[in-house]
Tab-separated table of C-alpha atoms in Angstrom:
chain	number	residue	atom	x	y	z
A	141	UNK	CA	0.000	0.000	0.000
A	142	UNK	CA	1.405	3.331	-1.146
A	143	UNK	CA	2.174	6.316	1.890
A	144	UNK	CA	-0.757	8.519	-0.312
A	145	UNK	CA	-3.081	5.384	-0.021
A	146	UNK	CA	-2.316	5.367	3.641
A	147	UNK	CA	-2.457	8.814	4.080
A	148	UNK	CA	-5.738	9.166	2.489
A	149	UNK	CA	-7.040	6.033	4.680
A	150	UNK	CA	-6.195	7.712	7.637
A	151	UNK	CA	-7.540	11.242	6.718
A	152	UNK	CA	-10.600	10.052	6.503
A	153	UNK	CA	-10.708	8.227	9.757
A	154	UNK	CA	-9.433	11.708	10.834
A	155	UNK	CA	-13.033	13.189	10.028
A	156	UNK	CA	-14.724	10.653	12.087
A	157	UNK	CA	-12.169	11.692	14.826
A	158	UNK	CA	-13.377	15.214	14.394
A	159	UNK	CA	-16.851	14.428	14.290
A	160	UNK	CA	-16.594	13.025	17.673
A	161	UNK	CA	-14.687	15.452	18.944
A	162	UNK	CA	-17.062	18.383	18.543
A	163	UNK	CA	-20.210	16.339	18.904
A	164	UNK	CA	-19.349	15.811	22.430
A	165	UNK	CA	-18.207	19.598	22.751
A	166	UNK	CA	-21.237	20.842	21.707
A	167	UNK	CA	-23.092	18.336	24.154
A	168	UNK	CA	-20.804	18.014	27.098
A	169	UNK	CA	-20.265	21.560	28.040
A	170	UNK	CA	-23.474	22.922	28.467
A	171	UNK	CA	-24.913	19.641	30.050
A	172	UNK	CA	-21.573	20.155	32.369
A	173	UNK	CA	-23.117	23.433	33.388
A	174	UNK	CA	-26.527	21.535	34.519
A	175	UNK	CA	-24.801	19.065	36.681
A	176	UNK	CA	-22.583	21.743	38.182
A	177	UNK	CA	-26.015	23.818	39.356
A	178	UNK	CA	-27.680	20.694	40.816
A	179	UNK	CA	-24.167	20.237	42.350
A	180	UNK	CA	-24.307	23.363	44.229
A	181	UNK	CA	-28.361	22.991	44.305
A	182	UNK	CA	-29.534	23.587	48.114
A	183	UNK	CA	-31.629	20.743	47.403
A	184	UNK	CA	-30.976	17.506	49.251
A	185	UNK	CA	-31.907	14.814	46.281
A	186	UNK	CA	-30.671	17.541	43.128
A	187	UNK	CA	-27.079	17.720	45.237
A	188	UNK	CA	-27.155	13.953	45.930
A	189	UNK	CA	-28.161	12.894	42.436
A	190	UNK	CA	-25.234	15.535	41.166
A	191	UNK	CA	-22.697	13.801	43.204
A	192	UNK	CA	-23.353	10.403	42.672
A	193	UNK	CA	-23.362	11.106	38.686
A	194	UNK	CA	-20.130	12.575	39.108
A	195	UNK	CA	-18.526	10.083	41.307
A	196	UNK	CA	-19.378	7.449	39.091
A	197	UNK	CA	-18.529	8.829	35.704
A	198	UNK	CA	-15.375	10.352	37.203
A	199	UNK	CA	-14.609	6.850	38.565
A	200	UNK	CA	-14.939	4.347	35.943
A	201	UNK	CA	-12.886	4.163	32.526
A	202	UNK	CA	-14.419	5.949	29.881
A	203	UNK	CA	-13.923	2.465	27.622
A	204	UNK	CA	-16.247	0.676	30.257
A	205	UNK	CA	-18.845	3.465	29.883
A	206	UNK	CA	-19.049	3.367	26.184
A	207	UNK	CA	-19.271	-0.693	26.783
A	208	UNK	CA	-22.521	-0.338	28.660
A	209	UNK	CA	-24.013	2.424	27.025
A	210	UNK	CA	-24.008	-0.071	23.796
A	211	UNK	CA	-25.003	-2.979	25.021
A	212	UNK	CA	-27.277	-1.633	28.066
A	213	UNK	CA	-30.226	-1.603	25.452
A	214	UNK	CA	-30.377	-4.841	24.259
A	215	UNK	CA	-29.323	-6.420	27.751
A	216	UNK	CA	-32.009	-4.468	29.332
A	217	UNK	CA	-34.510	-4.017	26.901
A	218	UNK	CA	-34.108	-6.411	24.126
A	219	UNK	CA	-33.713	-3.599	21.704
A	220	UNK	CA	-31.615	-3.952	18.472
A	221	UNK	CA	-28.444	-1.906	18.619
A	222	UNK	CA	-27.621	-2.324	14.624
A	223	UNK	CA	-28.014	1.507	14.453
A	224	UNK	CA	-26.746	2.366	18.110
A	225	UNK	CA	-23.028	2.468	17.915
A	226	UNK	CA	-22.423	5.855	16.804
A	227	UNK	CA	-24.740	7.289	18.699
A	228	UNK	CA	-23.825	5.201	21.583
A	229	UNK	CA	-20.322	6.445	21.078
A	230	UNK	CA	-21.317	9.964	21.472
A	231	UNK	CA	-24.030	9.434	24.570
A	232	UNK	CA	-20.963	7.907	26.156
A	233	UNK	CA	-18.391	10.577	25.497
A	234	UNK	CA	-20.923	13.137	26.236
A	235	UNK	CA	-21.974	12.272	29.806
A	236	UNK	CA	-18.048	11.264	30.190
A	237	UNK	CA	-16.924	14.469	29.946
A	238	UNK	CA	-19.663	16.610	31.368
A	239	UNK	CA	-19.026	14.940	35.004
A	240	UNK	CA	-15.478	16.364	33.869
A	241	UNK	CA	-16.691	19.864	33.271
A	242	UNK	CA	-19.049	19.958	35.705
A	243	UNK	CA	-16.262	19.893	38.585
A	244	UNK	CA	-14.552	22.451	36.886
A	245	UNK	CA	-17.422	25.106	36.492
A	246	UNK	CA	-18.110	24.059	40.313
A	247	UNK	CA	-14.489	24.938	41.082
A	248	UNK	CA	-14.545	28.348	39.128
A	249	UNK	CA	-18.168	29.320	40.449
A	250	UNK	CA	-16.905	29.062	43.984
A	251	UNK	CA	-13.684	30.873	43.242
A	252	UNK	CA	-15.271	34.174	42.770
A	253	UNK	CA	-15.925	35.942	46.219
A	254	UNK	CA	-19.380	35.953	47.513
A	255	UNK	CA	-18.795	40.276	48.225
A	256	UNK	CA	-19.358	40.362	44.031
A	257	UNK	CA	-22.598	38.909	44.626
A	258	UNK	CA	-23.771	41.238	47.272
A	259	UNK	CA	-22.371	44.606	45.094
A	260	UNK	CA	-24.458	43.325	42.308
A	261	UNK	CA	-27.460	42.669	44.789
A	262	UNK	CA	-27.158	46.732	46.002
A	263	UNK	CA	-26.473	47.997	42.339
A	264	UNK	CA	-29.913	45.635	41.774
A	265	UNK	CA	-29.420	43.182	39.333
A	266	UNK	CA	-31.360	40.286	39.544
A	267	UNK	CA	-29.624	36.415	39.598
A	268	UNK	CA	-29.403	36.078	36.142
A	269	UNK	CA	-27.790	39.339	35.364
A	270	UNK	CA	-25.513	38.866	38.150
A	271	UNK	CA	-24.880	35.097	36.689
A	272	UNK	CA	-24.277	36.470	33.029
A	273	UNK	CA	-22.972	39.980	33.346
A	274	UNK	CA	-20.678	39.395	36.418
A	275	UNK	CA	-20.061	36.107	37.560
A	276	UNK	CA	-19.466	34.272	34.401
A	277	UNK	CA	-16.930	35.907	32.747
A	278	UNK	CA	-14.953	35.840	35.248
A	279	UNK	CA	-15.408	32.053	35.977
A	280	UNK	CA	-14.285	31.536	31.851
A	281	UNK	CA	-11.389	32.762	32.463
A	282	UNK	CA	-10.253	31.267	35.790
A	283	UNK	CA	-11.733	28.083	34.166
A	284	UNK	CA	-10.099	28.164	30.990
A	285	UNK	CA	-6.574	26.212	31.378
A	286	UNK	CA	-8.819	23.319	32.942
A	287	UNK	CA	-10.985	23.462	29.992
A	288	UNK	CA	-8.059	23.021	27.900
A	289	UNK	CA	-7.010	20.565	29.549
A	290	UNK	CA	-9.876	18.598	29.211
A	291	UNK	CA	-10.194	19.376	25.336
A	292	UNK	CA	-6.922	18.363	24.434
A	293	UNK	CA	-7.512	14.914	26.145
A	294	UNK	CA	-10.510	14.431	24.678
A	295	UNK	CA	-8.784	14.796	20.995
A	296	UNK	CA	-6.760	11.814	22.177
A	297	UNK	CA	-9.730	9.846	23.943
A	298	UNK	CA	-11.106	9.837	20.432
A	299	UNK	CA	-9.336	6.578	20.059
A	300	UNK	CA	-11.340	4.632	22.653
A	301	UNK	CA	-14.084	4.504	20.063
A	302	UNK	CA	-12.515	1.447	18.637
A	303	UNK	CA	-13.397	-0.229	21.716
A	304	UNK	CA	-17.037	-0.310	19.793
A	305	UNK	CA	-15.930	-1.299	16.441
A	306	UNK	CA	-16.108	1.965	15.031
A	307	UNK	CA	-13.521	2.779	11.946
A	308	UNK	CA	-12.047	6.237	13.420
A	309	UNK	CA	-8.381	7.020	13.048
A	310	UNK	CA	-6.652	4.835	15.588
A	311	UNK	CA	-8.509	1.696	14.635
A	312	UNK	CA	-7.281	2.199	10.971
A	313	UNK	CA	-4.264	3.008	11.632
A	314	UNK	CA	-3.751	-0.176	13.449
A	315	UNK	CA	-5.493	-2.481	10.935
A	316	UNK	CA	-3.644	-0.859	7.836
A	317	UNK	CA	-0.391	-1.630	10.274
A	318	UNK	CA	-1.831	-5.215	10.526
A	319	UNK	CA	-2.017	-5.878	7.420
A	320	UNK	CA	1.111	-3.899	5.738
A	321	UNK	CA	3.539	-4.932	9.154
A	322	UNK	CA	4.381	-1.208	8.952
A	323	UNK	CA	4.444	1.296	11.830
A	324	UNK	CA	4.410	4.384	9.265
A	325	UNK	CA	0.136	4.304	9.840
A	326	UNK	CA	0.818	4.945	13.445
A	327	UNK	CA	3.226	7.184	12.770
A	328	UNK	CA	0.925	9.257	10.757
A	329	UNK	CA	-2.031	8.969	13.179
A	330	UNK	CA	0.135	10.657	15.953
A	331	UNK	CA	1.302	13.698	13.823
A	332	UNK	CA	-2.383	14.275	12.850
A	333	UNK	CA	-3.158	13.826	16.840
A	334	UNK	CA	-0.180	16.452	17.637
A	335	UNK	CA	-1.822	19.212	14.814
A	336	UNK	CA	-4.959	18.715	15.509
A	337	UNK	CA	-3.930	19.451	19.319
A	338	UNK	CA	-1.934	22.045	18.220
A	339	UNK	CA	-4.422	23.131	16.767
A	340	UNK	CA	-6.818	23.284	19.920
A	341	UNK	CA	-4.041	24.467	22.176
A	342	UNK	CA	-3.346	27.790	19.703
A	343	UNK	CA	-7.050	28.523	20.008
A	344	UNK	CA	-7.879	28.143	23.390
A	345	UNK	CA	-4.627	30.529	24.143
A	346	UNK	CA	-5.893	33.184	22.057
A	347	UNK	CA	-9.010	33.008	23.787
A	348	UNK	CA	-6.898	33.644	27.070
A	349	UNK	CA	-4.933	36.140	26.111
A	350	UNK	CA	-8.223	37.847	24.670
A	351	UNK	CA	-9.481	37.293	28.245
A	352	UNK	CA	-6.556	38.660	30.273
A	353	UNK	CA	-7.766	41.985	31.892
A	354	UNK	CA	-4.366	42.799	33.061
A	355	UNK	CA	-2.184	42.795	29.688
């Protein structure tokens, strides 16, 4: 098989990378900010179902989650899971990495002093405003290293789809290495891993710097 062959074999499983990559972004982080209210919730149950969602998605391996998100229809149910493994794939990912973010929108909420509340109380905004005008930008931007964090890993956590059969880079890369007894495909999967986090690290440090109040 010819390096272009390869290359173009591994491209494409690239795009399924991709597509898994911002399917869960789009997902994770706003679900992230749901658990991280009923985490701080002054309700009992909201707080205890919050924690115990976290704990446990926090605490297993993400490959393990995927497992039983697949299978947990049929096993359960009966249903056919034919047409379930992509979106299985993305359900996992998804409630993966929102226990992630969750914790860290917790940890920036409760970093900004509770004396910024009370100012915004006298000047009279109401809880929203004082949510969106006051408290959350300032919570992006102590949050925003974490976040990065976070996204980079999940560019290389990509690769635990293969766990469900599904053809995304990694799993090509190894089966083209099978079959050719070559370690150039795997070689070429981890330079598209590096500028594709390259990529991700450039942007989420421009969105820093365009956040830093004190420049």
């Amino acid at each position: 098989m010819s390096f272009s062959v390869i290359l173009s074999s591994i491209a494409e499983g690239m795009e399924r990378s991709v597509g898994i990559f911002f399917l869960t972004l789009i997902f994770s982080l706003p679900l992230g900010f749901i658990i991280a209210f009923g985490r701080m919730s002054k309700n009992k149950l909201l707080q205890a179902i919050a924690r115990f969602y976290i704990s446990v998605l926090r605490g297993t391996p993400l490959m393990l989650q995927l497992m039983v998100v697949y299978f947990a229809p049929y096993y359960l149910f009966g249903f056919s899971i034919g047409n379930w493994r992509y979106p299985a794939i993305i359900v996992g990912f998804v409630i993966n990495y929102s226990a992630y973010f969750a914790e860290i929108y917790r940890s920036g909420i409760e970093a900004i002093p509770k004396g910024q509340y009370e100012a915004a109380e006298i000047l009279g905004y109401n809880k929203i405003q004082t949510f969106m005008k006051i408290i959350l930008p300032q919570v992006i931007k102590i949050i925003l290293p974490s976040v990065t964090n976070e996204i980079i890993t999940l560019v290389k956590d990509t690769s635990l789809a293969f766990s469900l059969s599904y053809m995304e880079m990694f799993s090509i890369a190894k089966q083209i290495a099978a079959r050719e007894t070559t370690l150039m495909p795997f070689a070429i999967a981890a330079l598209f891993y590096y500028v594709f986090n390259l990529l991700v690290s450039v942007i989420m440090e421009w969105i820093e710097k365009r956040m830093n109040y004190y420049r």
